[in-house]
mmCIF file of C-alpha atoms in Angstrom:
data_model
loop_
_atom_site.group_PDB
_atom_site.id
_atom_site.type_symbol
_atom_site.label_atom_id
_atom_site.label_comp_id
_atom_site.label_asym_id
_atom_site.label_seq_id
_atom_site.Cartn_x
_atom_site.Cartn_y
_atom_site.Cartn_z
ATOM 1 C CA UNK A 5 -17.234 0.277 -4.207
ATOM 2 C CA UNK A 6 -17.190 -1.737 -0.992
ATOM 3 C CA UNK A 7 -19.548 -1.306 1.908
ATOM 4 C CA UNK A 8 -16.732 0.205 4.003
ATOM 5 C CA UNK A 9 -16.565 3.261 1.781
ATOM 6 C CA UNK A 10 -20.297 3.838 2.136
ATOM 7 C CA UNK A 11 -20.110 3.911 5.932
ATOM 8 C CA UNK A 12 -16.978 6.052 6.333
ATOM 9 C CA UNK A 13 -17.466 9.270 4.363
ATOM 10 C CA UNK A 14 -14.434 11.018 5.899
ATOM 11 C CA UNK A 15 -12.024 8.297 4.784
ATOM 12 C CA UNK A 16 -13.707 8.125 1.401
ATOM 13 C CA UNK A 17 -13.409 11.889 0.911
ATOM 14 C CA UNK A 18 -9.697 11.850 1.779
ATOM 15 C CA UNK A 19 -9.127 8.880 -0.517
ATOM 16 C CA UNK A 20 -10.866 10.520 -3.451
ATOM 17 C CA UNK A 21 -8.902 13.756 -3.011
ATOM 18 C CA UNK A 22 -5.604 11.863 -2.920
ATOM 19 C CA UNK A 23 -6.442 9.701 -5.928
ATOM 20 C CA UNK A 24 -7.331 12.883 -7.822
ATOM 21 C CA UNK A 25 -3.623 13.783 -7.604
ATOM 22 C CA UNK A 26 -2.656 10.685 -9.578
ATOM 23 C CA UNK A 27 -1.613 11.336 -13.173
ATOM 24 C CA UNK A 28 -1.345 8.909 -16.056
ATOM 25 C CA UNK A 29 2.055 7.224 -16.230
ATOM 26 C CA UNK A 30 2.888 7.628 -12.553
ATOM 27 C CA UNK A 31 4.721 5.142 -10.378
ATOM 28 C CA UNK A 32 2.832 4.850 -7.085
ATOM 29 C CA UNK A 33 3.308 3.395 -3.624
ATOM 30 C CA UNK A 34 0.120 2.014 -2.068
ATOM 31 C CA UNK A 35 -0.195 2.135 1.707
ATOM 32 C CA UNK A 36 -1.642 -0.284 4.236
ATOM 33 C CA UNK A 37 -4.571 -0.023 6.650
ATOM 34 C CA UNK A 38 -8.277 0.708 6.643
ATOM 35 C CA UNK A 39 -8.040 4.125 5.011
ATOM 36 C CA UNK A 40 -5.432 2.986 2.498
ATOM 37 C CA UNK A 41 -7.692 0.078 1.543
ATOM 38 C CA UNK A 42 -10.452 2.515 0.634
ATOM 39 C CA UNK A 43 -7.934 4.520 -1.389
ATOM 40 C CA UNK A 44 -6.938 1.385 -3.328
ATOM 41 C CA UNK A 45 -10.587 0.771 -4.173
ATOM 42 C CA UNK A 46 -11.044 4.355 -5.349
ATOM 43 C CA UNK A 47 -7.847 4.138 -7.397
ATOM 44 C CA UNK A 48 -8.918 0.885 -9.042
ATOM 45 C CA UNK A 49 -12.249 2.473 -9.968
ATOM 46 C CA UNK A 50 -10.492 5.438 -11.567
ATOM 47 C CA UNK A 51 -8.123 3.159 -13.480
ATOM 48 C CA UNK A 52 -11.091 1.206 -14.858
ATOM 49 C CA UNK A 53 -13.042 4.319 -15.797
ATOM 50 C CA UNK A 54 -10.174 6.315 -17.316
ATOM 51 C CA UNK A 55 -7.814 3.612 -18.520
ATOM 52 C CA UNK A 56 -4.862 5.058 -16.613
ATOM 53 C CA UNK A 57 -1.483 3.441 -17.146
ATOM 54 C CA UNK A 58 0.152 3.175 -13.727
ATOM 55 C CA UNK A 59 2.924 1.146 -12.136
ATOM 56 C CA UNK A 60 2.485 0.352 -8.453
ATOM 57 C CA UNK A 61 4.297 -1.105 -5.459
ATOM 58 C CA UNK A 62 2.468 -2.226 -2.308
ATOM 59 C CA UNK A 63 3.576 -1.731 1.294
ATOM 60 C CA UNK A 64 2.221 -5.098 2.461
ATOM 61 C CA UNK A 65 1.070 -8.468 1.245
ATOM 62 C CA UNK A 66 -2.473 -7.530 2.281
ATOM 63 C CA UNK A 67 -2.460 -4.403 0.118
ATOM 64 C CA UNK A 68 -0.970 -6.300 -2.809
ATOM 65 C CA UNK A 69 -3.689 -8.939 -2.567
ATOM 66 C CA UNK A 70 -6.434 -6.320 -2.391
ATOM 67 C CA UNK A 71 -5.036 -4.348 -5.327
ATOM 68 C CA UNK A 72 -4.651 -7.418 -7.509
ATOM 69 C CA UNK A 73 -8.171 -8.587 -6.662
ATOM 70 C CA UNK A 74 -9.386 -5.240 -8.032
ATOM 71 C CA UNK A 75 -7.459 -5.605 -11.276
ATOM 72 C CA UNK A 76 -4.386 -3.533 -10.416
ATOM 73 C CA UNK A 77 -0.947 -4.894 -11.265
ATOM 74 C CA UNK A 78 1.554 -4.803 -8.401
ATOM 75 C CA UNK A 79 5.306 -4.860 -8.988
ATOM 76 C CA UNK A 80 8.219 -4.937 -6.586
ATOM 77 C CA UNK A 81 9.821 -1.687 -5.496
ATOM 78 C CA UNK A 82 13.084 -2.804 -7.081
ATOM 79 C CA UNK A 83 11.334 -3.272 -10.422
ATOM 80 C CA UNK A 84 9.964 0.259 -10.260
ATOM 81 C CA UNK A 85 13.196 1.819 -9.038
ATOM 82 C CA UNK A 86 11.742 5.104 -7.770
ATOM 83 C CA UNK A 87 8.205 6.331 -7.176
ATOM 84 C CA UNK A 88 6.489 9.582 -8.021
ATOM 85 C CA UNK A 89 4.152 9.421 -5.033
ATOM 86 C CA UNK A 90 3.102 7.213 -2.129
ATOM 87 C CA UNK A 91 -0.402 7.467 -0.686
ATOM 88 C CA UNK A 92 -0.817 6.029 2.796
ATOM 89 C CA UNK A 93 -2.773 6.426 5.998
ATOM 90 C CA UNK A 94 -1.512 7.327 9.468
ATOM 91 C CA UNK A 95 -2.410 6.607 13.074
ATOM 92 C CA UNK A 96 -1.469 10.129 14.187
ATOM 93 C CA UNK A 97 -0.591 13.379 12.395
ATOM 94 C CA UNK A 98 0.854 16.328 14.314
ATOM 95 C CA UNK A 99 1.016 20.036 13.289
ATOM 96 C CA UNK A 100 4.443 19.510 11.664
ATOM 97 C CA UNK A 101 3.078 16.543 9.679
ATOM 98 C CA UNK A 102 5.152 14.149 11.739
ATOM 99 C CA UNK A 103 3.393 10.800 11.934
ATOM 100 C CA UNK A 104 2.929 7.674 13.952
ATOM 101 C CA UNK A 105 2.311 4.692 11.701
ATOM 102 C CA UNK A 106 2.270 0.951 12.160
ATOM 103 C CA UNK A 107 -1.156 0.161 13.528
ATOM 104 C CA UNK A 108 -1.495 -2.249 10.621
ATOM 105 C CA UNK A 109 1.910 -3.766 11.314
ATOM 106 C CA UNK A 110 3.460 -2.628 8.015
ATOM 107 C CA UNK A 111 5.498 0.430 9.035
ATOM 108 C CA UNK A 112 8.825 -1.072 7.926
ATOM 109 C CA UNK A 113 7.722 -1.543 4.331
ATOM 110 C CA UNK A 114 5.692 1.678 4.494
ATOM 111 C CA UNK A 115 8.774 3.663 5.478
ATOM 112 C CA UNK A 116 10.938 2.040 2.808
ATOM 113 C CA UNK A 117 8.362 2.810 0.110
ATOM 114 C CA UNK A 118 7.751 6.370 1.328
ATOM 115 C CA UNK A 119 11.490 7.073 1.400
ATOM 116 C CA UNK A 120 11.747 5.894 -2.208
ATOM 117 C CA UNK A 121 9.117 8.415 -3.359
ATOM 118 C CA UNK A 122 9.280 12.000 -4.529
ATOM 119 C CA UNK A 123 6.184 12.769 -2.466
ATOM 120 C CA UNK A 124 4.327 11.183 0.445
ATOM 121 C CA UNK A 125 0.622 11.996 0.715
ATOM 122 C CA UNK A 126 -1.176 10.934 3.894
ATOM 123 C CA UNK A 127 -4.930 10.416 4.062
ATOM 124 C CA UNK A 128 -6.803 10.396 7.361
ATOM 125 C CA UNK A 129 -9.973 11.286 9.204
ATOM 126 C CA UNK A 130 -9.966 14.172 11.739
ATOM 127 C CA UNK A 131 -9.536 11.815 14.682
ATOM 128 C CA UNK A 132 -5.962 11.183 13.589
ATOM 129 C CA UNK A 133 -4.953 14.853 13.938
ATOM 130 C CA UNK A 134 -3.241 15.543 17.288
ATOM 131 C CA UNK A 135 -1.365 18.291 19.100
ATOM 132 C CA UNK A 136 1.430 15.951 20.085
ATOM 133 C CA UNK A 137 2.319 12.438 19.028
ATOM 134 C CA UNK A 138 2.102 9.578 21.491
ATOM 135 C CA UNK A 139 -1.490 8.843 22.467
ATOM 136 C CA UNK A 140 -1.442 6.036 19.891
ATOM 137 C CA UNK A 141 0.990 3.337 21.088
ATOM 138 C CA UNK A 142 4.202 3.595 19.099
ATOM 139 C CA UNK A 143 4.912 0.405 17.117
ATOM 140 C CA UNK A 144 8.476 -0.885 17.018
ATOM 141 C CA UNK A 145 9.398 -3.812 14.776
ATOM 142 C CA UNK A 146 12.103 -6.019 16.281
ATOM 143 C CA UNK A 147 13.915 -9.192 15.294
ATOM 144 C CA UNK A 148 12.666 -12.448 16.745
ATOM 145 C CA UNK A 149 16.295 -13.211 17.567
ATOM 146 C CA UNK A 150 17.150 -11.601 20.901
ATOM 147 C CA UNK A 151 13.571 -10.392 21.315
ATOM 148 C CA UNK A 152 13.682 -10.069 25.108
ATOM 149 C CA UNK A 153 17.032 -8.295 25.106
ATOM 150 C CA UNK A 154 15.681 -5.827 22.555
ATOM 151 C CA UNK A 155 12.677 -5.189 24.785
ATOM 152 C CA UNK A 156 14.996 -4.570 27.755
ATOM 153 C CA UNK A 157 17.120 -2.140 25.736
ATOM 154 C CA UNK A 158 14.002 -0.263 24.643
ATOM 155 C CA UNK A 159 12.938 0.097 28.290
ATOM 156 C CA UNK A 160 16.394 1.465 29.138
ATOM 157 C CA UNK A 161 16.208 3.944 26.267
ATOM 158 C CA UNK A 162 12.807 5.204 27.433
ATOM 159 C CA UNK A 163 14.133 5.631 30.964
ATOM 160 C CA UNK A 164 17.160 7.621 29.747
ATOM 161 C CA UNK A 165 14.841 9.907 27.795
ATOM 162 C CA UNK A 166 12.734 10.523 30.935
ATOM 163 C CA UNK A 167 9.730 8.887 29.296
ATOM 164 C CA UNK A 168 8.962 6.931 32.452
ATOM 165 C CA UNK A 169 8.496 3.248 33.165
ATOM 166 C CA UNK A 170 6.015 2.315 30.478
ATOM 167 C CA UNK A 171 4.986 -1.141 29.435
ATOM 168 C CA UNK A 172 6.631 -2.441 26.284
ATOM 169 C CA UNK A 173 3.920 -4.734 24.999
ATOM 170 C CA UNK A 174 4.299 -7.508 22.476
ATOM 171 C CA UNK A 175 1.605 -7.277 19.829
ATOM 172 C CA UNK A 176 -0.480 -10.400 19.444
ATOM 173 C CA UNK A 177 -2.740 -11.714 16.725
ATOM 174 C CA UNK A 178 -5.240 -13.656 18.793
ATOM 175 C CA UNK A 179 -3.131 -15.594 21.275
ATOM 176 C CA UNK A 180 -0.051 -15.795 19.042
ATOM 177 C CA UNK A 181 2.685 -13.198 18.424
ATOM 178 C CA UNK A 182 2.024 -10.839 15.540
ATOM 179 C CA UNK A 183 4.562 -11.673 12.824
ATOM 180 C CA UNK A 184 5.188 -9.033 10.165
ATOM 181 C CA UNK A 185 5.599 -9.626 6.444
ATOM 182 C CA UNK A 186 9.345 -9.627 7.088
ATOM 183 C CA UNK A 187 9.084 -12.270 9.819
ATOM 184 C CA UNK A 188 9.640 -9.934 12.763
ATOM 185 C CA UNK A 189 7.772 -9.207 16.007
ATOM 186 C CA UNK A 190 6.149 -5.898 16.989
ATOM 187 C CA UNK A 191 6.374 -4.130 20.338
ATOM 188 C CA UNK A 192 3.856 -1.379 21.128
ATOM 189 C CA UNK A 193 4.919 1.514 23.371
ATOM 190 C CA UNK A 194 1.969 3.269 25.123
ATOM 191 C CA UNK A 195 3.845 6.486 25.904
ATOM 192 C CA UNK A 196 0.935 8.906 26.186
ATOM 193 C CA UNK A 197 2.965 11.829 24.815
ATOM 194 C CA UNK A 198 6.236 12.189 22.929
ATOM 195 C CA UNK A 199 7.699 15.629 23.581
ATOM 196 C CA UNK A 200 10.886 15.032 21.554
ATOM 197 C CA UNK A 201 10.125 12.555 18.783
ATOM 198 C CA UNK A 202 13.478 13.046 17.040
ATOM 199 C CA UNK A 203 15.429 12.073 20.162
ATOM 200 C CA UNK A 204 13.246 9.028 20.630
ATOM 201 C CA UNK A 205 13.596 8.023 16.977
ATOM 202 C CA UNK A 206 17.376 8.212 17.209
ATOM 203 C CA UNK A 207 17.471 6.223 20.442
ATOM 204 C CA UNK A 208 15.283 3.443 19.063
ATOM 205 C CA UNK A 209 17.194 3.254 15.784
ATOM 206 C CA UNK A 210 20.452 2.810 17.728
ATOM 207 C CA UNK A 211 19.246 -0.441 19.329
ATOM 208 C CA UNK A 212 20.656 -3.384 17.315
ATOM 209 C CA UNK A 213 17.524 -5.553 17.501
ATOM 210 C CA UNK A 214 15.185 -2.773 16.373
ATOM 211 C CA UNK A 215 14.413 -3.129 12.684
ATOM 212 C CA UNK A 216 12.206 -0.017 12.389
ATOM 213 C CA UNK A 217 9.931 2.209 14.474
ATOM 214 C CA UNK A 218 6.669 3.912 13.603
ATOM 215 C CA UNK A 219 7.859 7.517 13.851
ATOM 216 C CA UNK A 220 7.738 9.060 10.385
ATOM 217 C CA UNK A 221 9.462 12.407 10.861
ATOM 218 C CA UNK A 222 9.742 14.919 8.039
ATOM 219 C CA UNK A 223 8.515 12.395 5.463
ATOM 220 C CA UNK A 224 4.945 13.541 4.827
ATOM 221 C CA UNK A 225 4.562 16.329 2.266
ATOM 222 C CA UNK A 226 0.774 16.649 2.297
ATOM 223 C CA UNK A 227 -1.933 15.384 4.657
ATOM 224 C CA UNK A 228 -5.479 15.239 3.328
ATOM 225 C CA UNK A 229 -8.017 15.149 6.152
ATOM 226 C CA UNK A 230 -11.456 14.000 5.113
ATOM 227 C CA UNK A 231 -14.558 15.271 6.888
ATOM 228 C CA UNK A 232 -17.876 13.541 7.428
ATOM 229 C CA UNK A 233 -19.637 15.989 5.067
ATOM 230 C CA UNK A 234 -17.429 14.821 2.201
ATOM 231 C CA UNK A 235 -15.132 17.847 2.160
ATOM 232 C CA UNK A 236 -11.389 17.741 2.857
ATOM 233 C CA UNK A 237 -8.748 19.880 4.494
ATOM 234 C CA UNK A 238 -5.266 19.846 2.978
ATOM 235 C CA UNK A 239 -2.409 20.335 5.422
ATOM 236 C CA UNK A 240 1.012 21.241 4.108
ATOM 237 C CA UNK A 241 4.085 20.954 6.285
ATOM 238 C CA UNK A 242 4.462 24.718 6.692
ATOM 239 C CA UNK A 243 0.759 25.478 7.212
ATOM 240 C CA UNK A 244 -1.032 25.773 10.538
ATOM 241 C CA UNK A 245 -3.764 23.261 11.282
ATOM 242 C CA UNK A 246 -7.088 25.066 11.408
ATOM 243 C CA UNK A 247 -8.739 23.924 14.643
ATOM 244 C CA UNK A 248 -12.031 25.600 13.737
ATOM 245 C CA UNK A 249 -12.397 23.560 10.567
ATOM 246 C CA UNK A 250 -11.908 20.333 12.522
ATOM 247 C CA UNK A 251 -13.890 21.306 15.602
ATOM 248 C CA UNK A 252 -17.159 19.833 14.372
ATOM 249 C CA UNK A 253 -15.524 16.488 13.677
ATOM 250 C CA UNK A 254 -15.187 15.529 17.322
ATOM 251 C CA UNK A 255 -11.498 16.477 17.547
ATOM 252 C CA UNK A 256 -10.090 18.286 20.536
ATOM 253 C CA UNK A 257 -7.470 20.996 20.411
ATOM 254 C CA UNK A 258 -5.156 20.477 17.477
#
């Protein structure tokens, strides 16, 4: 197990609980990001120890490279056809299990893989649980072609939705534009709060240059929140988030 798992017990606990749901013979989607990377390590360890026979698709080149370095075989989503379960992280999780994803720049592939799964399981630490989506800047993947016009149309859409005059920031990797695995750019929207995520999702999806946004609405079936003591809280879509259980984890009202 890597050093990262030793220093982040909440993420490790969530990862272990999610990997415990994996059954021999499953087809799995593997997410992207710091928590998902820990999950891949835990999964690889279980495969080695138990000899599980699994087929897996990755949501990014980075995840595929990590998985293969740990001895896991990655196939394309088309080769697998349909998945039993996808395990992924999230940047924000609200009480309805709506998500913001894309901090790792892979939300397009993550959404495609999650949509091709019977079940999406999200793993996170308590800091990702929020009352309302929006404090984390919303990632929007856009074509390089017509980039500035897409940014202008996004600003117009935000104005029409009474979301104010917010910056629409191009994500950089160092001093250069962040380019996704699909060759697109990313714009980050620091909105502060999203009162009507469905309206915003529809407005963004209607813009021709927008490839995909980081609002994952109604896709998550189970969120596993790891705690620093190694325990987890499982949140189902119809269950209330227990603020008392998360209170000692440095989370505000949830």
